[in-house]
mmCIF file of C-alpha atoms in Angstrom:
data_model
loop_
_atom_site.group_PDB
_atom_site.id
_atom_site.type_symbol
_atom_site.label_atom_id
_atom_site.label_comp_id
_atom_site.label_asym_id
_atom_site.label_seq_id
_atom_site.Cartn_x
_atom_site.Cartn_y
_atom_site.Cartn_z
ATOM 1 C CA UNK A 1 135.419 62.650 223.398
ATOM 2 C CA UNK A 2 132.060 60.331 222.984
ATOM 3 C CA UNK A 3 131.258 61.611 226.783
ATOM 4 C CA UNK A 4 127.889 63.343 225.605
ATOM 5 C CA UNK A 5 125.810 60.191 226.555
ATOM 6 C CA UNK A 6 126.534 60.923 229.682
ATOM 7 C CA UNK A 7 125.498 64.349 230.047
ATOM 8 C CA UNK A 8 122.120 62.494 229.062
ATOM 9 C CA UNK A 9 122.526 59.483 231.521
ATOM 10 C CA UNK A 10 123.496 61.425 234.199
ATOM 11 C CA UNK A 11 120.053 64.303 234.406
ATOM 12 C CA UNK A 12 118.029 60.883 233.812
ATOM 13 C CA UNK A 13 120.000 59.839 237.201
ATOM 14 C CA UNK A 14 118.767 63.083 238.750
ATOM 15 C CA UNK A 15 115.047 63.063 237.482
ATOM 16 C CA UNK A 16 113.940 59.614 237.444
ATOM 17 C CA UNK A 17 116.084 58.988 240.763
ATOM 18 C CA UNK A 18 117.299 55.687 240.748
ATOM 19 C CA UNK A 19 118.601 56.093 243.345
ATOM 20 C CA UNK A 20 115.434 55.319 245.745
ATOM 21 C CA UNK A 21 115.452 52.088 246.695
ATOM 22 C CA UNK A 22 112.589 49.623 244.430
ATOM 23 C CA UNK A 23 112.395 46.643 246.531
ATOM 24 C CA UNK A 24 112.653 45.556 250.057
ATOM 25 C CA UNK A 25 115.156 42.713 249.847
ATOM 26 C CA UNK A 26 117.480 40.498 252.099
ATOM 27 C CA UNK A 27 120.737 42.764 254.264
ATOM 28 C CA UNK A 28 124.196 41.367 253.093
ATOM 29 C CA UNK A 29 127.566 42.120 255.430
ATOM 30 C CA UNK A 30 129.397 44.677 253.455
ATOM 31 C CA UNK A 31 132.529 43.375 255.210
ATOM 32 C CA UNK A 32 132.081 39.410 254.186
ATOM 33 C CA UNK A 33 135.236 38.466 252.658
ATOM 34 C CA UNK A 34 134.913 35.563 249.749
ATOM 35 C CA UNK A 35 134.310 32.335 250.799
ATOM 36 C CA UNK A 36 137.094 30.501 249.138
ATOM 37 C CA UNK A 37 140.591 32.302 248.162
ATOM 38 C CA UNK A 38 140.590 31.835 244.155
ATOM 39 C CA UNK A 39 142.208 34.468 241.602
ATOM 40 C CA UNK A 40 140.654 33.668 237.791
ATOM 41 C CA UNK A 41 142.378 35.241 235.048
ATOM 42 C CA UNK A 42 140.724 37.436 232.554
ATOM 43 C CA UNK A 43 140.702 38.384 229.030
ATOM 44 C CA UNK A 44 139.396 40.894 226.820
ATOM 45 C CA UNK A 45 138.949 40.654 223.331
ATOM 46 C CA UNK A 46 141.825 37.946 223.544
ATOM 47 C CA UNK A 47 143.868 39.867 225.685
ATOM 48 C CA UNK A 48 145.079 39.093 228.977
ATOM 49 C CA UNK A 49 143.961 42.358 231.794
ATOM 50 C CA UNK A 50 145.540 42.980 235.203
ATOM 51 C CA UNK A 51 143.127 43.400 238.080
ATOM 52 C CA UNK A 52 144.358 45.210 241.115
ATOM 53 C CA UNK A 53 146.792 43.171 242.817
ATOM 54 C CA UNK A 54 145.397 44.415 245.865
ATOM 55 C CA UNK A 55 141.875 43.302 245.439
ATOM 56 C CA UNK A 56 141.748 40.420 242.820
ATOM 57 C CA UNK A 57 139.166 39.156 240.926
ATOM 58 C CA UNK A 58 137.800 36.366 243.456
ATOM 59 C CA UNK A 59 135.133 33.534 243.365
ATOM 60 C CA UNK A 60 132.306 33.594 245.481
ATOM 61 C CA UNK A 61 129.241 31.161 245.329
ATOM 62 C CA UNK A 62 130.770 30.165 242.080
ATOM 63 C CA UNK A 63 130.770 33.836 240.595
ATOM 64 C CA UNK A 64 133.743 35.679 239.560
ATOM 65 C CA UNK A 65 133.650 39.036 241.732
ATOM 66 C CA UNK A 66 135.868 42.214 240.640
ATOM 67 C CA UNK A 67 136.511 45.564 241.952
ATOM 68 C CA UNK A 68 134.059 47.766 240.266
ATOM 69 C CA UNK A 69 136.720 49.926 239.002
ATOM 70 C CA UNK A 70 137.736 46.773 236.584
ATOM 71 C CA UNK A 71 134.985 48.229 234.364
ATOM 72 C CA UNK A 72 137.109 51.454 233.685
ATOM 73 C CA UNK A 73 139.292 49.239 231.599
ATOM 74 C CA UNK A 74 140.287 50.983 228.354
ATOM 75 C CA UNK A 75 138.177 48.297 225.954
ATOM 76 C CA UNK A 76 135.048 48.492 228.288
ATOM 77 C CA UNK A 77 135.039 52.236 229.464
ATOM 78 C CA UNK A 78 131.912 52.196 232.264
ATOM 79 C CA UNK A 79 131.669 54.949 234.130
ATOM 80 C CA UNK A 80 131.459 54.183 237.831
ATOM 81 C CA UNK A 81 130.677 56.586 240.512
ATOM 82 C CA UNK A 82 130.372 55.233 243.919
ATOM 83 C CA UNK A 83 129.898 56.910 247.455
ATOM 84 C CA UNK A 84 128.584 55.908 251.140
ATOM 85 C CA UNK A 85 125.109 56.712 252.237
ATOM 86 C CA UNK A 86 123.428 55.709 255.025
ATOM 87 C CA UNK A 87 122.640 51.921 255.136
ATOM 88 C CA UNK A 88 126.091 51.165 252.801
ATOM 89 C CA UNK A 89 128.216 51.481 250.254
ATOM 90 C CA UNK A 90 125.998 52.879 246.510
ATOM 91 C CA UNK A 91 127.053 52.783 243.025
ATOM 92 C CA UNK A 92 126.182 53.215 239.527
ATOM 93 C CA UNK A 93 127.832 51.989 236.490
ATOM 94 C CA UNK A 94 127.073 53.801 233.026
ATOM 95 C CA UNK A 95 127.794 53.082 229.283
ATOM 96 C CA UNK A 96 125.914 55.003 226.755
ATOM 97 C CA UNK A 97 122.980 52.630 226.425
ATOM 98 C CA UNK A 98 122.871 51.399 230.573
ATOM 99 C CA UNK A 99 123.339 51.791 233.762
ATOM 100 C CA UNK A 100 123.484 49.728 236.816
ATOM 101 C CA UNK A 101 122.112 50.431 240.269
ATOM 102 C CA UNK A 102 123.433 48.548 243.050
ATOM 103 C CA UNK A 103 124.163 48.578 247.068
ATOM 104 C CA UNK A 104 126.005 46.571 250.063
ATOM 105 C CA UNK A 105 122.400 46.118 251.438
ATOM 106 C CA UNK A 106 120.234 44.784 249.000
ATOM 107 C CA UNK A 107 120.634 41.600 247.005
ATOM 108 C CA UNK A 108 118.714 43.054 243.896
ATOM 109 C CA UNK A 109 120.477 45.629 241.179
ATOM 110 C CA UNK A 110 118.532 48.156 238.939
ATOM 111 C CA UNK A 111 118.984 47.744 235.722
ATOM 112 C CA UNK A 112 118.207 50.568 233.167
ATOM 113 C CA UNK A 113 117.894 51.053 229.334
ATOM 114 C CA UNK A 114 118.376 54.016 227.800
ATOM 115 C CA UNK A 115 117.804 55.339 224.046
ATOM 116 C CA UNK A 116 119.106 59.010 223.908
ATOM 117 C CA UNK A 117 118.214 61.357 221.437
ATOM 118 C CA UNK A 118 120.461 64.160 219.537
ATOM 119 C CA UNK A 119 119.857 66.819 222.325
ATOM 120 C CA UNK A 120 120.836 65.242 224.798
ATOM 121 C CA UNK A 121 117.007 64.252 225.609
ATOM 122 C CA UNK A 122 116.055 60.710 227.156
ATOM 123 C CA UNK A 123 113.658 59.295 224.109
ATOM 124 C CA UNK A 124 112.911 56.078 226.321
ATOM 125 C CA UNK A 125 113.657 53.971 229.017
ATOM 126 C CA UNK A 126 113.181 51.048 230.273
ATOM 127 C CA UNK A 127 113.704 49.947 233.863
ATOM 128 C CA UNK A 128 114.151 46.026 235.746
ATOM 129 C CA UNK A 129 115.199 44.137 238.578
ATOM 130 C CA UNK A 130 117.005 41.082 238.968
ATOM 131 C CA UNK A 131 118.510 39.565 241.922
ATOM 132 C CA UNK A 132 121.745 37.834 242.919
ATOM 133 C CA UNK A 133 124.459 37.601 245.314
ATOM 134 C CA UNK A 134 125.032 41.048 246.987
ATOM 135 C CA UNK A 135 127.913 43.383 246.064
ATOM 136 C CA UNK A 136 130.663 42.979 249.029
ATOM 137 C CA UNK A 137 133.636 44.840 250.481
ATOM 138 C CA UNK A 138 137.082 43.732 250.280
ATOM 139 C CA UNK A 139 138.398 46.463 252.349
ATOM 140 C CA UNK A 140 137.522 49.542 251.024
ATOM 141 C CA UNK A 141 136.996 48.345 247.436
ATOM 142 C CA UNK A 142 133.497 47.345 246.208
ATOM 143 C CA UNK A 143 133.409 43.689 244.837
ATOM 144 C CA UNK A 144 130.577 43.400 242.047
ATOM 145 C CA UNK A 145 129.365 40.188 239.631
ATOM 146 C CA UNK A 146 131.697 40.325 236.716
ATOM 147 C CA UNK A 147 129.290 38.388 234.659
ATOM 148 C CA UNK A 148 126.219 39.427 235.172
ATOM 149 C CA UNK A 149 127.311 42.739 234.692
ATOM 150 C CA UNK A 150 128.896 42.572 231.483
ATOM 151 C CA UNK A 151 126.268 40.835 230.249
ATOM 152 C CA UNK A 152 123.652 43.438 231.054
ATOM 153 C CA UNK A 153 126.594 46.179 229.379
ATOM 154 C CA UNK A 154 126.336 44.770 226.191
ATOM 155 C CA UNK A 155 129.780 42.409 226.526
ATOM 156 C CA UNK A 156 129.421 38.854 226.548
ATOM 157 C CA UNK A 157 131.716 36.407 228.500
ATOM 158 C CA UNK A 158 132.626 32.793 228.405
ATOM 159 C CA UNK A 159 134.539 30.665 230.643
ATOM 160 C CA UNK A 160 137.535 28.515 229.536
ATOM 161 C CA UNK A 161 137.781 25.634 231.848
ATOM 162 C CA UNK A 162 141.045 24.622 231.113
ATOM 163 C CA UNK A 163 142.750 27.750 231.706
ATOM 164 C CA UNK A 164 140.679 28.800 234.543
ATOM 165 C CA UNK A 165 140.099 31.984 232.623
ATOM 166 C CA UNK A 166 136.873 34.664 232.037
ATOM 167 C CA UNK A 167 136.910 35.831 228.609
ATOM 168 C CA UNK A 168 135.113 38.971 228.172
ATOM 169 C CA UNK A 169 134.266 39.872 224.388
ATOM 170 C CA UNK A 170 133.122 43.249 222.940
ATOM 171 C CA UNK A 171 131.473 43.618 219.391
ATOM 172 C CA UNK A 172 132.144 46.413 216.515
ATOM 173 C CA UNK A 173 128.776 48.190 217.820
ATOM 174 C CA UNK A 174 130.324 48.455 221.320
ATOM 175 C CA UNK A 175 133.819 49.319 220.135
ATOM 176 C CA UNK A 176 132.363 51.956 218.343
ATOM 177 C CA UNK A 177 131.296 53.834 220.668
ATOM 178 C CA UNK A 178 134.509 54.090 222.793
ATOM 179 C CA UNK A 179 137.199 56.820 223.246
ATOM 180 C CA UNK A 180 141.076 56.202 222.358
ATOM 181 C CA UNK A 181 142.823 55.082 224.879
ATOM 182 C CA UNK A 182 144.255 58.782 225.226
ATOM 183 C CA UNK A 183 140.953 60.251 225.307
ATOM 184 C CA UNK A 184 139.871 57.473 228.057
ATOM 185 C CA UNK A 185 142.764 57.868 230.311
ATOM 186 C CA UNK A 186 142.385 61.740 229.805
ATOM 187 C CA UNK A 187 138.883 61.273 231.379
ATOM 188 C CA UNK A 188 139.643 59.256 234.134
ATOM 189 C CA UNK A 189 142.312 61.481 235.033
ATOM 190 C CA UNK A 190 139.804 64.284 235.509
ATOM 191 C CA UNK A 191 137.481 61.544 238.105
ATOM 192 C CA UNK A 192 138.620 62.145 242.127
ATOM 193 C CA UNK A 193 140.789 60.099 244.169
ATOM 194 C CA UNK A 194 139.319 57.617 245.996
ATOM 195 C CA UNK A 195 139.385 57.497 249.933
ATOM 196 C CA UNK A 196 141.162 54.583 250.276
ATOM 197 C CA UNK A 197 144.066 55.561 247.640
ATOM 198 C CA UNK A 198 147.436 55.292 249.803
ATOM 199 C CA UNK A 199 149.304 56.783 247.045
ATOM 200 C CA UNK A 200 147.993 60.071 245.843
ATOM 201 C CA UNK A 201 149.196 63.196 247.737
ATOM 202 C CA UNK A 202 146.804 64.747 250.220
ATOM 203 C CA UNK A 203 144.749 68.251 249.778
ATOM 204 C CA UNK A 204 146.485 70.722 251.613
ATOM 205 C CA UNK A 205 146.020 74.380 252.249
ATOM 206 C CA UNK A 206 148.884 75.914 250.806
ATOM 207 C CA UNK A 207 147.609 74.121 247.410
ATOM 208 C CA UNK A 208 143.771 75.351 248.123
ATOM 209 C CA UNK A 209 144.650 78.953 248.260
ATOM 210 C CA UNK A 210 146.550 78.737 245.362
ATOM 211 C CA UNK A 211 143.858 77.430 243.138
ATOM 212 C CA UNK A 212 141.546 79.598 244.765
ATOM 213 C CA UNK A 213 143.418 82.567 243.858
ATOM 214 C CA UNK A 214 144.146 81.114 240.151
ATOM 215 C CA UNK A 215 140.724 80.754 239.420
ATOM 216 C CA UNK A 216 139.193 84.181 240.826
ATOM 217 C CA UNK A 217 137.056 82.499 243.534
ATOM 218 C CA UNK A 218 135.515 84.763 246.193
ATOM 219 C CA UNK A 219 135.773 81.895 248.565
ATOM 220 C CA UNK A 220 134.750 83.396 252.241
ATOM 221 C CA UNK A 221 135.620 79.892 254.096
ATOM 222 C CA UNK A 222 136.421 76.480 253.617
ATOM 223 C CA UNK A 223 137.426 73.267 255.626
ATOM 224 C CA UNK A 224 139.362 70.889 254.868
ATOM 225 C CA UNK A 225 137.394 67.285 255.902
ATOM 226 C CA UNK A 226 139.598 64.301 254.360
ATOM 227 C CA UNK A 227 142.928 63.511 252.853
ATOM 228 C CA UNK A 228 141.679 64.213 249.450
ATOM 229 C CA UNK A 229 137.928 67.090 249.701
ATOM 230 C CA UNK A 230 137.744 70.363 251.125
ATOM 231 C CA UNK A 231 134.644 71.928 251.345
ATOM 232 C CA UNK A 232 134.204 75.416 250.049
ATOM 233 C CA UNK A 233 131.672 78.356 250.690
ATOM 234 C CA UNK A 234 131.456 80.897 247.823
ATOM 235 C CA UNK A 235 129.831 83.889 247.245
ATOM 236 C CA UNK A 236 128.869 86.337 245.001
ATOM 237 C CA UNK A 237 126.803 89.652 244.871
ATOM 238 C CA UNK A 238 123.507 88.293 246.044
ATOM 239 C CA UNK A 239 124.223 84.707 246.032
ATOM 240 C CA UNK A 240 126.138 81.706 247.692
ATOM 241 C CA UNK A 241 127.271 77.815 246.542
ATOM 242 C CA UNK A 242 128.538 75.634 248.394
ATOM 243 C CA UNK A 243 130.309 72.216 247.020
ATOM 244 C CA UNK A 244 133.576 70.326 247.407
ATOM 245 C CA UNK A 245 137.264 70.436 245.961
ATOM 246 C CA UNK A 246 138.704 67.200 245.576
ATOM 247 C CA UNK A 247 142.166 65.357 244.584
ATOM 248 C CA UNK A 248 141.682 64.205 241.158
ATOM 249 C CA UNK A 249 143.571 61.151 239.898
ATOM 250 C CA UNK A 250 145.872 63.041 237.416
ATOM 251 C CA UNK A 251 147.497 65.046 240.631
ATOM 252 C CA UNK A 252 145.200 68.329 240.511
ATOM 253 C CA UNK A 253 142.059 69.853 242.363
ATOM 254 C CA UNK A 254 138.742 70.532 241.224
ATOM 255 C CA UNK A 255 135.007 70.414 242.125
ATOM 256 C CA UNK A 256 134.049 67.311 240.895
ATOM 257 C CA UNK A 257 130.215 67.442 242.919
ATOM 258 C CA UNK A 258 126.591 68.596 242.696
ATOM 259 C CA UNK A 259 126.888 72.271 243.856
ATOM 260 C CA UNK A 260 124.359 73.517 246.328
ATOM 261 C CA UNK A 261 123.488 77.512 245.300
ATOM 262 C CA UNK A 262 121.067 79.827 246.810
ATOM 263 C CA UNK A 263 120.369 83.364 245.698
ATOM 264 C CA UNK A 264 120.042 86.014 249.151
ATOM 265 C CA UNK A 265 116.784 86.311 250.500
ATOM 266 C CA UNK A 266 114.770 89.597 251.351
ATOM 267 C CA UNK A 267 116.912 90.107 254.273
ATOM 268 C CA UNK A 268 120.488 89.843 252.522
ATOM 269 C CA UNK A 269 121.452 86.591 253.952
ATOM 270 C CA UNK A 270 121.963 82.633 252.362
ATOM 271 C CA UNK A 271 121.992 79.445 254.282
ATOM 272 C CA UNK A 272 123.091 76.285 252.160
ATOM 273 C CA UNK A 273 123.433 72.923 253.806
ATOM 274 C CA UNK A 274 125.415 69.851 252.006
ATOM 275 C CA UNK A 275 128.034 67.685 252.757
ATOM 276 C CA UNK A 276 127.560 67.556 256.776
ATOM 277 C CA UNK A 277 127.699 71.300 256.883
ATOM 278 C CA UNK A 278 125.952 74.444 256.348
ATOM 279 C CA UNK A 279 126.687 77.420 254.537
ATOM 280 C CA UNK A 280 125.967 80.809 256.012
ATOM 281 C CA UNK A 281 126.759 84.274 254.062
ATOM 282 C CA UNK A 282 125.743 87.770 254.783
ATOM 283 C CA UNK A 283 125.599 89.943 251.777
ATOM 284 C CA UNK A 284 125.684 93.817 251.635
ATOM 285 C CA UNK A 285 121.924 94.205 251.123
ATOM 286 C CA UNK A 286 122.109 92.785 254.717
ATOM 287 C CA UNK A 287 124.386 95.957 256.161
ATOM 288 C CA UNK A 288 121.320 97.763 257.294
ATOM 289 C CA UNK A 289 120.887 95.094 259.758
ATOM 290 C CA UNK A 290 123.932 95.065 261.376
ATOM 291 C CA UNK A 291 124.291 91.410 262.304
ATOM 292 C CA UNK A 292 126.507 90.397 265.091
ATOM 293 C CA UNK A 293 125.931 86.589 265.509
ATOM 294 C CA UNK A 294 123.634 83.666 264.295
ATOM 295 C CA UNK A 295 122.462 80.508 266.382
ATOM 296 C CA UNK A 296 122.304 77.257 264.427
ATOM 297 C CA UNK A 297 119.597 74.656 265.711
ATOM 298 C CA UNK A 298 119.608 70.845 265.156
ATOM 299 C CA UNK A 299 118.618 67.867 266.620
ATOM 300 C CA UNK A 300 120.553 64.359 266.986
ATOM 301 C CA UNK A 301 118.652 61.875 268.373
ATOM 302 C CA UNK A 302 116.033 63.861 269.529
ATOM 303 C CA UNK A 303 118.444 66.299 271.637
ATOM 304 C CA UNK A 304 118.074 69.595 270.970
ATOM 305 C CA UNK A 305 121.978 71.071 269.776
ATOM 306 C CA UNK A 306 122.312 74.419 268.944
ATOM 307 C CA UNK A 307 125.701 76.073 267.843
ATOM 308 C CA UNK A 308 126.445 80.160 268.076
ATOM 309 C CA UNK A 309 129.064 81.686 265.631
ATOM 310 C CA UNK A 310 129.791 85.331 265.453
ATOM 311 C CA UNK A 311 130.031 87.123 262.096
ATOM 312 C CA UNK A 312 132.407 89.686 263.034
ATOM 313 C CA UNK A 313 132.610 91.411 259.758
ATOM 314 C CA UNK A 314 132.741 87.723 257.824
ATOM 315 C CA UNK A 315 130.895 87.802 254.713
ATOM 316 C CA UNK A 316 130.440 83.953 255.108
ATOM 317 C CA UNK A 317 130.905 81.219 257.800
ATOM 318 C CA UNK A 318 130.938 77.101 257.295
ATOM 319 C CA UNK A 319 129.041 75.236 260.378
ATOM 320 C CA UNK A 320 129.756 71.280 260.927
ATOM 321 C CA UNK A 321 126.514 69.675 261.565
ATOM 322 C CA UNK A 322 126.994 68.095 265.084
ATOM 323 C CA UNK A 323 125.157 64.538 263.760
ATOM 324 C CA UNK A 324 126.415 65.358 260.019
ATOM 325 C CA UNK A 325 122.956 65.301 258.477
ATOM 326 C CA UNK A 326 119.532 66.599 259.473
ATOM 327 C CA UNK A 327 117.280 70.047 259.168
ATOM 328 C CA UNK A 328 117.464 72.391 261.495
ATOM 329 C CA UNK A 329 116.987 76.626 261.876
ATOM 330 C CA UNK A 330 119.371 79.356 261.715
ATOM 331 C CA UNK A 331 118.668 82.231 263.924
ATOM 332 C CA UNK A 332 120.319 85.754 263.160
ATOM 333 C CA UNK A 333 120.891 88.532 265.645
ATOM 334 C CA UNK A 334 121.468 92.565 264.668
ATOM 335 C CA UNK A 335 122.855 95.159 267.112
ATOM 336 C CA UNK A 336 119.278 96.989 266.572
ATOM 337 C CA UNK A 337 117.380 94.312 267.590
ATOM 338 C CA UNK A 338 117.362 92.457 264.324
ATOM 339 C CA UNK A 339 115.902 88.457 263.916
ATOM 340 C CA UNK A 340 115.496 86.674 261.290
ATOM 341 C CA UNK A 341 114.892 83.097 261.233
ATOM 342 C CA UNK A 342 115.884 80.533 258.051
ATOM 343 C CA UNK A 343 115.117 77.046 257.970
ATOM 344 C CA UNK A 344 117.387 74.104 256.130
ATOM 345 C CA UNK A 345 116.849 70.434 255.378
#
């Protein structure tokens, strides 16, 4: 598969961080439905593409608007990856040449150009801003400029007034550098399930201790925390990761995340903190301490919370953050009068 570029795309995603928002710009509702009920039709490359008959391609302010995922068609292949954060709903579309910053609260994108060299190195890039009309919701599905996104992707599109129809074009460079259809539909198989999916089969524990035990994990707890993710807690001889198992759209589970990992400290112990939870293993360099307990301390809202779980001869234990984000300390406590104190963020 051609999937190297993206190996490329996505450490530039990490390093430059894109992510941070460029601009202060105008709020839009991520809950706005479009202003006037309209389904255009769409080609590419002549031929005639189904959008989801649950969220249809819509007009708004005289744009055509599709669900992001549109862009995963076979004869376009973008790689989308979208998730919640604070203010929104975030997402990023990739080819190998750009990618596309957007969110539900800012009516500006990121747009990014990228040359990438043999090794996998970023040779140059080059980075703008234009604005439009926001990204919206449609229930759970993120709506996004069909347009001025292809346009920016390297595809170019016409509209055919009589037929009420976008026609979406790609050129021999473009279609060069996709996958087969096999190869494509492989990949997407291997992405997770979204939240919102009604039809995939949920996570449950039966199937996460069977994959555990297939794949030789030394997994000391994990939790459940949606239809489709469990978190999991790992650890080895003197260190720890924590990161997510999730439903992928081909039916099986895997860690499809960033994973958090510590190596022990001097005192034997780990603290990770990611996804709304922390991480907490005690390793056997940490015997001679003999811990009983440990006291997790947060804040929310300027409230004080703390949280006391005993080890009880655990190697690791999983905390929920009471506000689901946020620093805070871990305190632990040995039968000899042993304290040790560990900050996370």
């Amino acid at each position: 598969m051609k999937k190297t570029w993206l190996i490329s795309m996505l450490i530039c995603m990490i390093i430059i961080g894109l992510h941070t928002t460029v601009v202060e710009a105008e709020r839009f509702s991520s809950s706005i439905s479009p202003q006037k009920k309209y389904t255009p039709q769409i080609k590419i490359n002549g031929q005639s593409v189904r959008v989801n008959p649950h969220h249809p391609a819509a007009l708004r302010q005289n744009k055509v608007f599709v669900p992001i995922d549109f862009f995963e068609h076979p004869s376009l292949q973008l790689s989308v990856f979208v998730f919640r954060v604070e203010d929104g709903i975030h997402a990023d579309l990739l080819n190998p040449k750009t990618k596309i910053t957007l969110n539900t609260s800012q009516a500006s994108y990121t747009y990014g150009n990228f040359r990438t060299s043999d090794s996998f190195g970023i040779e140059e890039m080059k980075t703008t801003i234009w604005e439009g009309e926001g990204p919206y919701t449609d229930g759970n599905k993120l709506m996004v400029p069909l347009k001025e996104i292809s346009e920016r992707m390297g595809i170019r599109v016409k509209w055919d007034k009589q037929s009420n129809t976008v026609l979406l074009t790609t050129d021999a460079e473009y279609q060069s550098q996709l996958d087969s259809v096999e190869e494509w539909e492989e990949w997407l198989g291997e992405s997770p399930v979204e939240e919102d999916d009604p039809n995939s089969p949920a996570v449950t524990e039966k199937e996460l201790l069977e994959y555990i035990t297939d794949q030789g994990l030394n997994v000391v707890d994990y939790e459940i925390v949606s239809k489709y993710k469990a978190v999991v807690l790992e650890m080895g001889e003197t260190e720890a990761s924590l990161y997510t198992l999730e439903r992928l759209r081909n039916g099986g589970i895997a860690s499809r995340d960033v994973e958090m990992a510590s190596g022990a400290d001097d005192e034997g112990v780990t603290v990770l903190h990611a996804y709304g939870y922390i991480g907490v293993t005690v390793h056997d360099t940490a015997k001679i301490h003999d811990i009983e307990y440990f006291v997790m301390t947060t804040s929310d809202g300027g409230n004080e919370l703390k949280v006391k779980r005993l080890i009880e001869g655990k190697k690791g234990v999983l905390v929920k953050l009471p506000n689901g984000d946020g620093g805070g300390t871990v305190d632990f406590y040995g039968k000899s009068g042993f304290v040790h104190n560990v900050a996370f963020w």
